[in-house]
Tab-separated table of C-alpha atoms and ligand atoms in Angstrom:
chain	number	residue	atom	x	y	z
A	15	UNK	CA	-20.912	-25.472	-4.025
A	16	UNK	CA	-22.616	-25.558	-7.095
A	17	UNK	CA	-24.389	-28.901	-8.037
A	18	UNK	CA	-24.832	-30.139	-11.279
A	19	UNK	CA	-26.922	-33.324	-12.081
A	20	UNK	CA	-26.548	-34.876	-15.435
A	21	UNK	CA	-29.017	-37.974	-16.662
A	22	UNK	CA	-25.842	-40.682	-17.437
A	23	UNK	CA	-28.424	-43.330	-18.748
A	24	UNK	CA	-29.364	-46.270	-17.043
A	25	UNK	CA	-27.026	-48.906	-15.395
A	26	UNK	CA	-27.118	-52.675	-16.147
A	27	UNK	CA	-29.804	-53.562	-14.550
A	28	UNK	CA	-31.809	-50.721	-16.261
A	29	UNK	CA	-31.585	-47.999	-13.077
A	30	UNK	CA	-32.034	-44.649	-14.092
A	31	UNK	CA	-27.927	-43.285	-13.287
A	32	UNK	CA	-27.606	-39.544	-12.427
A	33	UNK	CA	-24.324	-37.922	-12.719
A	34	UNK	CA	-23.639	-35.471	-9.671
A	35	UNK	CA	-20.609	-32.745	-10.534
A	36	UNK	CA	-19.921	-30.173	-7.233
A	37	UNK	CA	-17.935	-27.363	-7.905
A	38	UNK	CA	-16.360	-24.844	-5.381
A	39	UNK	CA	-17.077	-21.225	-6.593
A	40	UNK	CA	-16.152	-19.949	-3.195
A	41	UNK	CA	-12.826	-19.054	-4.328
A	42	UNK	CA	-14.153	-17.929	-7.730
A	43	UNK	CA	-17.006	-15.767	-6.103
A	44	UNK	CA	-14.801	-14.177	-3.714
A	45	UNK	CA	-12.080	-13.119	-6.328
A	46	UNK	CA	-15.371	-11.523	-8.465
A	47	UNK	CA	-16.564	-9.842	-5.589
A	48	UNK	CA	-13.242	-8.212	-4.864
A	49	UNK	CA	-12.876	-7.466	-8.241
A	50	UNK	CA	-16.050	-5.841	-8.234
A	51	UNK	CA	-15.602	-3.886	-5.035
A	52	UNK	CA	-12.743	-2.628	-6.363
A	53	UNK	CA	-13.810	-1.285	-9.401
A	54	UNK	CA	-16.601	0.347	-7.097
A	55	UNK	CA	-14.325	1.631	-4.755
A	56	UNK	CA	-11.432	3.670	-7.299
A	57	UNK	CA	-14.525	4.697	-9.528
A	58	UNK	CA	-16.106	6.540	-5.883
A	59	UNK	CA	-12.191	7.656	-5.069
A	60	UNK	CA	-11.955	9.494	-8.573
A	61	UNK	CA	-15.708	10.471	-8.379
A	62	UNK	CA	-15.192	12.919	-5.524
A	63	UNK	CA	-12.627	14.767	-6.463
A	64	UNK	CA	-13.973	14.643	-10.086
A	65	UNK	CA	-16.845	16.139	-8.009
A	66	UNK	CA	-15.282	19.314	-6.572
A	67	UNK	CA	-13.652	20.336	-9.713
A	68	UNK	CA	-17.004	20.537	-11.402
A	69	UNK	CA	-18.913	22.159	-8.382
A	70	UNK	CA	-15.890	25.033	-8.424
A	71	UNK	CA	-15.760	25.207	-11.907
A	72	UNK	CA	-19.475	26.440	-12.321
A	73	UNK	CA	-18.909	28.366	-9.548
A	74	UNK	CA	-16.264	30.302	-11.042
A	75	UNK	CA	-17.870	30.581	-14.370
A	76	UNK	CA	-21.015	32.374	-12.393
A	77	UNK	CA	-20.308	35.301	-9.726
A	78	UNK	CA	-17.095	34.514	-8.424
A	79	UNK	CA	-15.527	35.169	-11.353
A	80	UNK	CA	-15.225	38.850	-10.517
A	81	UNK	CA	-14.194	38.206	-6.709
A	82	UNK	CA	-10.298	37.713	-6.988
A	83	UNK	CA	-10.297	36.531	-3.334
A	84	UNK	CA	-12.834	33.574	-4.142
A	85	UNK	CA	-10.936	32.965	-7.634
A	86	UNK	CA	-8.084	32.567	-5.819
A	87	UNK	CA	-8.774	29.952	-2.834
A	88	UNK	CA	-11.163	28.357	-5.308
A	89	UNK	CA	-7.978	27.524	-7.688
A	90	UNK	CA	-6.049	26.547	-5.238
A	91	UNK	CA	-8.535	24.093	-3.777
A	92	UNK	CA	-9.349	22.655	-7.913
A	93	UNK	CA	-5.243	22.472	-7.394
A	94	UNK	CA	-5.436	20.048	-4.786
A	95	UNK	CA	-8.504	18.022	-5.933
A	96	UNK	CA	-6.639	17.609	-9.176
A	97	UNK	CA	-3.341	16.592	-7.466
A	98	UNK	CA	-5.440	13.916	-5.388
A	99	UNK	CA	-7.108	12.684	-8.751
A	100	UNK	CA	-3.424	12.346	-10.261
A	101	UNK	CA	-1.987	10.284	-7.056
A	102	UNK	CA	-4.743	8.192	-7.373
A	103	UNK	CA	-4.558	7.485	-10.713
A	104	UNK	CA	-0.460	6.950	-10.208
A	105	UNK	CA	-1.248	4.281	-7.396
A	106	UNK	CA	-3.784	2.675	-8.927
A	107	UNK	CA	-1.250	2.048	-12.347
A	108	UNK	CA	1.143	0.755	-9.846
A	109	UNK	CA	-0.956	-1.812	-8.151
A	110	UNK	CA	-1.657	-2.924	-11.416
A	111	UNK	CA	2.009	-2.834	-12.749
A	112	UNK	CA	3.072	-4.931	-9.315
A	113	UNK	CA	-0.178	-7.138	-9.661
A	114	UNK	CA	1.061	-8.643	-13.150
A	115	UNK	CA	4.260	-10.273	-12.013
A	116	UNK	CA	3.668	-12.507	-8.926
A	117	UNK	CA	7.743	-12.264	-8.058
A	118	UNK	CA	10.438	-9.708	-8.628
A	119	UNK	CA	12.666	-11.162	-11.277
A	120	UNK	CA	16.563	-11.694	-9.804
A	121	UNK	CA	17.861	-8.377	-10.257
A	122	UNK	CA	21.564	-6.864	-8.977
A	123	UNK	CA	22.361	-6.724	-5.602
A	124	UNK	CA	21.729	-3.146	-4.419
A	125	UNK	CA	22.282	-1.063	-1.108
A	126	UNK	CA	19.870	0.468	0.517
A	127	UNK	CA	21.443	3.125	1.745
A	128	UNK	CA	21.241	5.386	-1.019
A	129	UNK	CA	17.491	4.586	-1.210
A	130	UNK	CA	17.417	6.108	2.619
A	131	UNK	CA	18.917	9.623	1.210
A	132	UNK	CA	16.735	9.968	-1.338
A	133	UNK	CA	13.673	9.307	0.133
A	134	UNK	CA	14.814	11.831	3.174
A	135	UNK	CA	15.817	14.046	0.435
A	136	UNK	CA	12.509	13.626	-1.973
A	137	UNK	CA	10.487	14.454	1.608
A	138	UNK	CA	13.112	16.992	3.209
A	139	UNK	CA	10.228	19.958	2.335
A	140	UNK	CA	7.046	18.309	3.595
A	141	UNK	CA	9.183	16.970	6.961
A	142	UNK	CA	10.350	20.833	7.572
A	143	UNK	CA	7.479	22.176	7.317
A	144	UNK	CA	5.698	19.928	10.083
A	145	UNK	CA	9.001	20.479	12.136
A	146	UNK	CA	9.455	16.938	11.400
A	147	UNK	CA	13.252	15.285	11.709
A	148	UNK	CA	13.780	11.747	10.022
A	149	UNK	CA	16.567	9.755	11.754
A	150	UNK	CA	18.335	7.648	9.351
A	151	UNK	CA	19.775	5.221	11.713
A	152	UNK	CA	20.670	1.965	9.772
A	153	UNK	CA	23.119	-0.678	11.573
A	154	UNK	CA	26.792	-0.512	10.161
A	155	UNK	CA	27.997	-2.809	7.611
A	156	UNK	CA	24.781	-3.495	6.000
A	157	UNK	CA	25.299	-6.011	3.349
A	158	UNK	CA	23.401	-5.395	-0.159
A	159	UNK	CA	19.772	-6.777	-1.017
A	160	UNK	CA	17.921	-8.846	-3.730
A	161	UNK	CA	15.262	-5.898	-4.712
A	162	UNK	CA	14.223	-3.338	-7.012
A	163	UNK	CA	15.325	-0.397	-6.426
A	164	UNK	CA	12.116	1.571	-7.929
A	165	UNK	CA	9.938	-0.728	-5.883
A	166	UNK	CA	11.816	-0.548	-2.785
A	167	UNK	CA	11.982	3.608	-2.956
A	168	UNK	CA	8.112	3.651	-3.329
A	169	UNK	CA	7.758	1.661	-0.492
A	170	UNK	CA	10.109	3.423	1.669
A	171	UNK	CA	8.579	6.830	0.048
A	172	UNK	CA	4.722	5.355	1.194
A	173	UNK	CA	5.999	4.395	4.584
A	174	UNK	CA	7.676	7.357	5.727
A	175	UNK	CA	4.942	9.593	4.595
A	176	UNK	CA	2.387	7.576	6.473
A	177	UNK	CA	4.751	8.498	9.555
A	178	UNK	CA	4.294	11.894	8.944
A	179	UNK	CA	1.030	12.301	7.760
A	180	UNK	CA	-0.358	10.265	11.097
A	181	UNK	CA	2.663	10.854	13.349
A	182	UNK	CA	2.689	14.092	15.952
A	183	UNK	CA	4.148	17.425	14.467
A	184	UNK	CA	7.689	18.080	16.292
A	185	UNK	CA	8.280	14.549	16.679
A	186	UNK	CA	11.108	12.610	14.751
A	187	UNK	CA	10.558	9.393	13.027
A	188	UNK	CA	13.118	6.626	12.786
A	189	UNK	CA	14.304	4.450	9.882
A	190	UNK	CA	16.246	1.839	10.553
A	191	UNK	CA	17.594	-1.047	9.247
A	192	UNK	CA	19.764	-4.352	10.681
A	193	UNK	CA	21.140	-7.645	9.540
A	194	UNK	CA	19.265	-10.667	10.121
A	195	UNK	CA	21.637	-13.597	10.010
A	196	UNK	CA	20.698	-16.740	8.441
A	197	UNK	CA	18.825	-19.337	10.981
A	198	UNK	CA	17.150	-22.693	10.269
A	199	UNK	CA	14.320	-22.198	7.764
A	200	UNK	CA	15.265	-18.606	6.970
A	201	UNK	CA	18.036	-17.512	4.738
A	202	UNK	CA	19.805	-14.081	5.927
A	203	UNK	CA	17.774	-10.724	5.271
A	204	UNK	CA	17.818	-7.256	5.997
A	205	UNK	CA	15.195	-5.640	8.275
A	206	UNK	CA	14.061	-2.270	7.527
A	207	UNK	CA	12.051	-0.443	9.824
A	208	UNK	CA	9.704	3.106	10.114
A	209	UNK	CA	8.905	4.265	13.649
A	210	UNK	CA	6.739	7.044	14.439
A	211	UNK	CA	5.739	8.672	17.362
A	212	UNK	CA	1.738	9.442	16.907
A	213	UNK	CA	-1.546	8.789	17.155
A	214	UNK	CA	-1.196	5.163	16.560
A	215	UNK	CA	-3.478	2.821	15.356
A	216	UNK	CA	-6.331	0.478	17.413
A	217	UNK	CA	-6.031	-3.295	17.399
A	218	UNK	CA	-9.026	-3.832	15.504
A	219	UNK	CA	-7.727	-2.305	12.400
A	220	UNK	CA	-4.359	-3.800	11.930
A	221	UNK	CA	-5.301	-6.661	10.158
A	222	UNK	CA	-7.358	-4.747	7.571
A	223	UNK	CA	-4.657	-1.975	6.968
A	224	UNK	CA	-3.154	-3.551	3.650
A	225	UNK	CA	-6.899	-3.586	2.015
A	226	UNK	CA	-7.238	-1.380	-0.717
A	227	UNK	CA	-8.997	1.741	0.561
A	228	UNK	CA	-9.147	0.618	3.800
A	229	UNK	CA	-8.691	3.786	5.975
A	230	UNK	CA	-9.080	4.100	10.148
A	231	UNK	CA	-10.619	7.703	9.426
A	232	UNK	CA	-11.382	8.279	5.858
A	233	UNK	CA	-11.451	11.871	6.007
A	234	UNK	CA	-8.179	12.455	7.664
A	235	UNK	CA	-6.783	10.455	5.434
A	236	UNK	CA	-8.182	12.217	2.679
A	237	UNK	CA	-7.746	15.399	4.388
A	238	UNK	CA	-3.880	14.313	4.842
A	239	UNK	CA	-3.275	13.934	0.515
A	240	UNK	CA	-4.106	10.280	1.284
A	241	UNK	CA	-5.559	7.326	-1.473
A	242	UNK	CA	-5.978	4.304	0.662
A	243	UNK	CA	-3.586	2.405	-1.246
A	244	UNK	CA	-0.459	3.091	0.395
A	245	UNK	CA	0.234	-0.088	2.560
A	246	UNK	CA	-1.734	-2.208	-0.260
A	247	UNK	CA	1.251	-1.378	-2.314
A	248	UNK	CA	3.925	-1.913	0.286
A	249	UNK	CA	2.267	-5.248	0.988
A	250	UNK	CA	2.525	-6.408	-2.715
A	251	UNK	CA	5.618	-5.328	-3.384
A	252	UNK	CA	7.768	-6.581	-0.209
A	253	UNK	CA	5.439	-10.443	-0.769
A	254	UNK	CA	7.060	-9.939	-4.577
A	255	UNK	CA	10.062	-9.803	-3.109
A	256	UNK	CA	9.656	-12.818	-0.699
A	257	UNK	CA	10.013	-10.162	2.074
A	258	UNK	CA	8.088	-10.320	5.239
A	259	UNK	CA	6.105	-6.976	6.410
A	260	UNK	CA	4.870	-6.873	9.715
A	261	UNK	CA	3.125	-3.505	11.432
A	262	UNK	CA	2.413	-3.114	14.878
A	263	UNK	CA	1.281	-0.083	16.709
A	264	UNK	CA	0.199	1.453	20.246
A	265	UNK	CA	-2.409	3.831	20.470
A	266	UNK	CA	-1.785	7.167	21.609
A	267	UNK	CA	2.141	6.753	21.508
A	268	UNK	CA	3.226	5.677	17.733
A	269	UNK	CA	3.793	2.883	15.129
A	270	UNK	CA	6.359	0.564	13.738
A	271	UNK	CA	6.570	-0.539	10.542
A	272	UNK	CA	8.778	-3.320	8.933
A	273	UNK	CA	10.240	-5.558	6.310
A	274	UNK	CA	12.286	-7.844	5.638
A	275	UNK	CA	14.727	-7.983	2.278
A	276	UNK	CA	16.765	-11.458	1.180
A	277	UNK	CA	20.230	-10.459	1.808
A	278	UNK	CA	22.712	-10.721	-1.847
A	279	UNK	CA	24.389	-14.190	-1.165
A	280	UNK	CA	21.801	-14.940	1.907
A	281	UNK	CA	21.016	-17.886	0.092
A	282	UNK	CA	24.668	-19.267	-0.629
A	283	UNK	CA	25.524	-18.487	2.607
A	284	UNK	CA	22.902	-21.046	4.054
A	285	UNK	CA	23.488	-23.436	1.533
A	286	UNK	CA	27.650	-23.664	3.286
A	287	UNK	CA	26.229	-23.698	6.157
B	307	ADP	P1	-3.689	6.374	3.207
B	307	ADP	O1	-3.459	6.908	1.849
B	307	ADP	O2	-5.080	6.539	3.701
B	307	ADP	O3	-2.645	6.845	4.184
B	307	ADP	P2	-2.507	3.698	3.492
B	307	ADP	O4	-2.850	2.443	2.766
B	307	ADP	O5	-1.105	4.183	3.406
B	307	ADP	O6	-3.564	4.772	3.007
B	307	ADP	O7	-2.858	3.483	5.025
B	307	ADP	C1	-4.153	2.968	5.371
B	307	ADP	C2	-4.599	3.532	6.701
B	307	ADP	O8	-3.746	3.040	7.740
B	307	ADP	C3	-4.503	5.053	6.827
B	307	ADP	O9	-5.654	5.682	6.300
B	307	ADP	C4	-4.391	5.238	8.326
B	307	ADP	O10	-5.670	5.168	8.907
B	307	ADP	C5	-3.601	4.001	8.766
B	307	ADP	N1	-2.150	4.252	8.939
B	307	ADP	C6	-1.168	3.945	8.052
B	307	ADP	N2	0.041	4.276	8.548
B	307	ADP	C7	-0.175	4.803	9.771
B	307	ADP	C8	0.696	5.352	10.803
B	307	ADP	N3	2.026	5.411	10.634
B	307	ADP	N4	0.101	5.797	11.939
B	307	ADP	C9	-1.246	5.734	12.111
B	307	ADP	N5	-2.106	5.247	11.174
B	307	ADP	C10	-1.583	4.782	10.018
């Protein structure tokens, strides 16, 4: 709390009167802090990378120049690093794109199997060369969501690469989705979910896992084409959408993923009862 005390004159029977105002700047601090951190943290992020290039770059402009073999595996290295800066830089404009609106504004119902193709097909490359299969397993008769369609394709897009870039090479990973009906206190939504078989994650990190730049192992991730925002995002975007996104894992054996969509006409549906 911050105190202020404020001389208010004296009362009627000539007592000196002090004013006493307490604010909370918990909240205020906290949201400052983060803000800070944050600004700390995707400076660092772009700073490495940043880093490389200009280590490699004087490199090649000295010696190496006239090695082809170094020129070479030195490119392709200033490749990556600038590839990393770029998907940084994309997620960072999208957490700031999602951050503006609080809720997704009522859109067109839309089905989400198409979004399932696409994402298979958008990661068909990286998932053969890992001898990776994605099982696209969703209940029959899905009924269409309340969503974004952009949103809901980067989130499937984030999730399913998080399977493969922590889940076992040769293994398959499983997206699936099912109807939940409409029950007291919850109108009817689709549940979507991402299953991998892998190295799973310990207890003690779940609950930090939608943190901005938290990682369990910051240089596998990095080492993996990863920016620590991944699950930030997919946690905005599915609360935007009044979704519900749970994660639970086993260590050693794999991880599930899932959320939860408002089903087109959920809401009706409740209201008829
Ligand atoms: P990153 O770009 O590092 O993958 P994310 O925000 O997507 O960032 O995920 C945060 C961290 O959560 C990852 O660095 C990793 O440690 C852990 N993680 C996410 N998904 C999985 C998964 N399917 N299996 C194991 N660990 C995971």
């Amino acid at each position: 709390f911050r105190v202020r005390a404020v001389d208010a004159g004296p009362d009627a029977r000539g007592a000196k009167r002090l004013l006493l105002t307490f604010t909370d700047i918990t909240q205020a601090r906290l949201t400052e802090r983060m803000r800070v951190d944050f600004i700390a943290n995707a400076s660092h992020e772009l700073r490495t990378p940043l880093a490389t290039l200009a280590g490699f770059i004087e490199t090649l402009q000295g010696p190496a120049a006239e090695d082809e073999a170094a020129r070479h595996r030195f490119l392709d290295i200033m490749g990556r690093e600038a590839g990393r800066m770029s998907r940084l830089i994309d997620d960072l404009l999208s957490l700031s794109r999602i951050e503006l609106d609080k809720y997704v504004r009522p859109q067109g119902a839309i089905d989400l199997e198409p979004l399932f193709t696409d994402v298979a097909k958008t990661l068909a490359m990286r998932l053969d060369a890992d001898e990776r299969q994605l099982i696209v397993a969703p209940h029959a008769d899905l009924p269409p969501v309340i969503a974004d369609r952009d949103q809901i394709l980067q989130v499937l897009h984030n999730l399913v690469s998080n399977a493969l870039k922590y889940g076992h090479s040769g293994t398959a990973i499983v997206l699936g989705a099912e109807r939940l009906p409409a029950v007291a206190g919850r109108d009817a939504a689709v549940r979507v979910t991402v299953q991998d078989q892998g190295e799973g994650i310990a207890p003690e990190h779940l609950p930090r896992l939608t943190e901005r730049f938290y990682r369990v192992d910051t240089s596998r991730s990095r080492k993996m084409g990863g920016t620590g925002l991944g699950l930030a995002i997919v946690k905005h975007i599915i609360e935007r959408h009044r979704g519900q996104f749970e994660l639970s894992s086993r260590q050693g054996e794999g991880t599930r993923v899932s959320f939860t969509l408002p089903e087109a006409g959920g809401r009706r549906e409740v209201a008829e009862g």
